[in-house]
Amino acid sequence: MTTQLKLAFKLPAMVVAIALVTGASLALAAYAVSSSIVNNQAEQRLTAAAANARSSLDAYLNEVAEDLTLFAGRSEIAAAIDLFSGAMRSLKGQGDPVELLQDAYITRNPNPAGERLKLETSDWLPVYDLHHRSLHADFRDMQERRGYYDVLLFDTNFNNVYTVSKDADFATNFAEGGGPWADSDLGKVVRSAMAGEAGQVFLSDFAPYGPSGGAPASFIASPVFDQGFLIGVLAYQMSTGRIGEVLDRTQGLGESGETYLVGQDGLVRNDAARTEDNDVLVLSLQGDAVSAALAGTAAIGPLSHHEGAAYVAASEPLTFGGVDWAVVALESEADISAPSAGLRNTMLVIGLVLLALAAITSILIARTITRPITRLTDAMAEIAGDKLDAVVPGLERADELGYMAEAVDVFRSNGLKMRDLRSAELDMSEERARRVTVIQGLQQDIGAVVGAAIDGDFSRRVGTELDDPELRQLALDVNDLVATVDRGLTETGSVLASLARADLTHRMTGDYKGAFARLKQDTNGVAEQLGDIITQLRGTSGTLKTATGEILSGANDLSERTTRQAATIEETSAAIEQLSRTVVDNAAQAEQASQQARTVSSEAEASGAVMGEATGAMDRITQSSAKISNIIGLIDDIAFQTNLLALNASVEAARAGEAGAGFAVVAVEVRRLAQSAASASSDVKALIEQSADEVKGGTRLVASAAERLVVVQEAIRANATMLDGIARASREQAASIDEVNVAVRQLDEMTQHNAALVEETNAAIEQTEAQANELDRVISVFTLGGGARPAPERESGARGVIGDLKAVAGAYFGRGKAG
């Protein structure tokens, strides 16, 4: 037996439990609300930090773009590109400009890599050094003030004509397929800028760049125009350090807060202050928030960071110069949940103190209730032990315990009354036992009758010799029920037996009510409906015989006509095949003639091309002669000018007296040489002019021959075109005849199939006629009464089917005759 706890324990325990549940609920609710507030504040803080970082980066990049477009639009930059480009071209006479410049400014540079920008001039390449000495200091100051890694200039031939840092890409070519770094991000932005318009900016994402020692670099470039003409491209190389400085200025994050710029590959573009190694293009941030920002939508969510630690990240999309990034601000979940954990611990301590006070108070209050209840319980135990004279305590109380005492006193009074009623009840038990015996006997009789009826025996009845009128009426009602069921089943069985013998004249005639009346109506309706169906079938079978005979006669006629039609189509097919072979032979001969005409046309065109080349050669000889004449004229001018200079020199030497005697001799010799050159140039010019006249004559003859050859070529081309048309028409005729031949063969096959179908139809109609005879024999078995209704005049059942079959056959025969 389960041990029940006493109320003296239950009341304090219940109070403590209520206090515990209430306190725990309030604590959980407060903790949930505080956690929600802390989380919301953290999300707002992270979202604001990400937005501020994105704004700072956007402002920095816009500042860089404005600085780039400002300098690209200045005439000094265009002039610098022209100067460096010209100086680089002037080095071709000394060797490869790339090797010369890299040797002077990289190999011979006394400063190590990363400090080569300190070299003002190399003193090895005078022309280039002159411009470098005057412009390098200004470009270097601009690079250092704005925090760029490098400033680069390119001319319209994609040559890197100048850089500040002098890395390995200096002086190389960045055209597509050009120098060793042409396929880098710098080459891509330079080519894009070269094809852009003034004021446009082109940017590349951060990626390892070989000339800078593999360090991550981003390039931004803009075209340089001067008076509407493209001069070249100005480009900046940006380092990740400046990006990290901009992001480190983000305020509002906790101790574990960090801000990153993430690219489409999920790698960060700035170095984290909390790690010793450089995280650029090494540290990966993966999470739904980062993916959403890279797709263009701001988001917030969890992600793993710093060896799998749980962090919460807010991200903002950043798009600039065609490059998409995500700006991510994050904090560890431990730092975010720290205020909630402190609040939870404080509430646990306060809750335990309050729970102890509630337990002490509940025990004191419970004792004032449990003592009176204990006395009342003892009194109830005496009354339950049939001590009905016991005194009930607490009747004088006005509270709930007083009401309980009054109820116990009522139980005591009722116990006294029940004791008196128990003796009177013993006298009535004998009469009740006799009535029970009679009812049990009646139940057995009814059970036996019902059991026999369940087994199909409705002959048994319940005895009605009973003294109780109610029981006697019940026995009579059961007997009437069994008799009614017996009579209804007997008549129904008689009608169904007649139907089984094919006798449709029997009906149920008894007087019934309710369900048996519906059974009588349904049974007689089945017999009537079956009689009507048999009558209709007798009329339909005769019609079916007549219809099948007519269909059989028409099908035989159709079979004969289809056979004749198949023979005619076969003869037509043979004639069309003969015609097709003839047309195909004609098409082949026309095609052969067309090929020969095309061969002759090709030879004529080749001869025309040769004549054209000869004419072009004559024209080029004429042009070369004209150029030589111009050069001879230039030599004449030079000889004339030299003659004048010699004359002036002789005059000046005469003025100088004896000091100029030697110079006068030189002047005389120069003058004589100038006159000899003028005389020789005149002779050469005469020969050139005579040669030009001869060439002009030859050109006219070649042109005349070319014109006649063109006429012949056009005539041959026209003949070839006509032969092509004849061959094409013959092929089209052959194709058309082949299509007709295919159609005739298909028609022949369809006719053969139709003939086979007619034979199958004849066989099916003969089977239908045999089945109609069998139907007459089956129907003749049924016996119909004189009152059977005649078949309706409308065509239904088998007659309707035969009518539809006639319509289909008539339509088919009509198509056969038309064909």
PDB file of C-alpha atoms in Angstrom, residues 508 515-528:
ATOM      1  CA  MET A 508     -45.204 -11.478 -53.979  1.00  0.00           C
ATOM      2  CA  ALA A 515     -38.968  -2.873 -44.644  1.00  0.00           C
ATOM      3  CA  PHE A 516     -40.936  -5.966 -45.798  1.00  0.00           C
ATOM      4  CA  ALA A 517     -43.150  -3.744 -47.951  1.00  0.00           C
ATOM      5  CA  ARG A 518     -40.012  -2.327 -49.609  1.00  0.00           C
ATOM      6  CA  LEU A 519     -38.696  -5.907 -50.032  1.00  0.00           C
ATOM      7  CA  LYS A 520     -41.972  -6.919 -51.765  1.00  0.00           C
ATOM      8  CA  GLN A 521     -41.819  -3.844 -54.033  1.00  0.00           C
ATOM      9  CA  ASP A 522     -38.148  -4.411 -54.975  1.00  0.00           C
ATOM     10  CA  THR A 523     -38.594  -8.166 -55.647  1.00  0.00           C
ATOM     11  CA  ASN A 524     -41.681  -7.646 -57.858  1.00  0.00           C
ATOM     12  CA  GLY A 525     -39.835  -4.756 -59.589  1.00  0.00           C
ATOM     13  CA  VAL A 526     -36.912  -7.049 -60.418  1.00  0.00           C
ATOM     14  CA  ALA A 527     -39.271  -9.582 -62.039  1.00  0.00           C
ATOM     15  CA  GLU A 528     -41.102  -6.867 -64.010  1.00  0.00           C
TER      16      GLU A 528
END
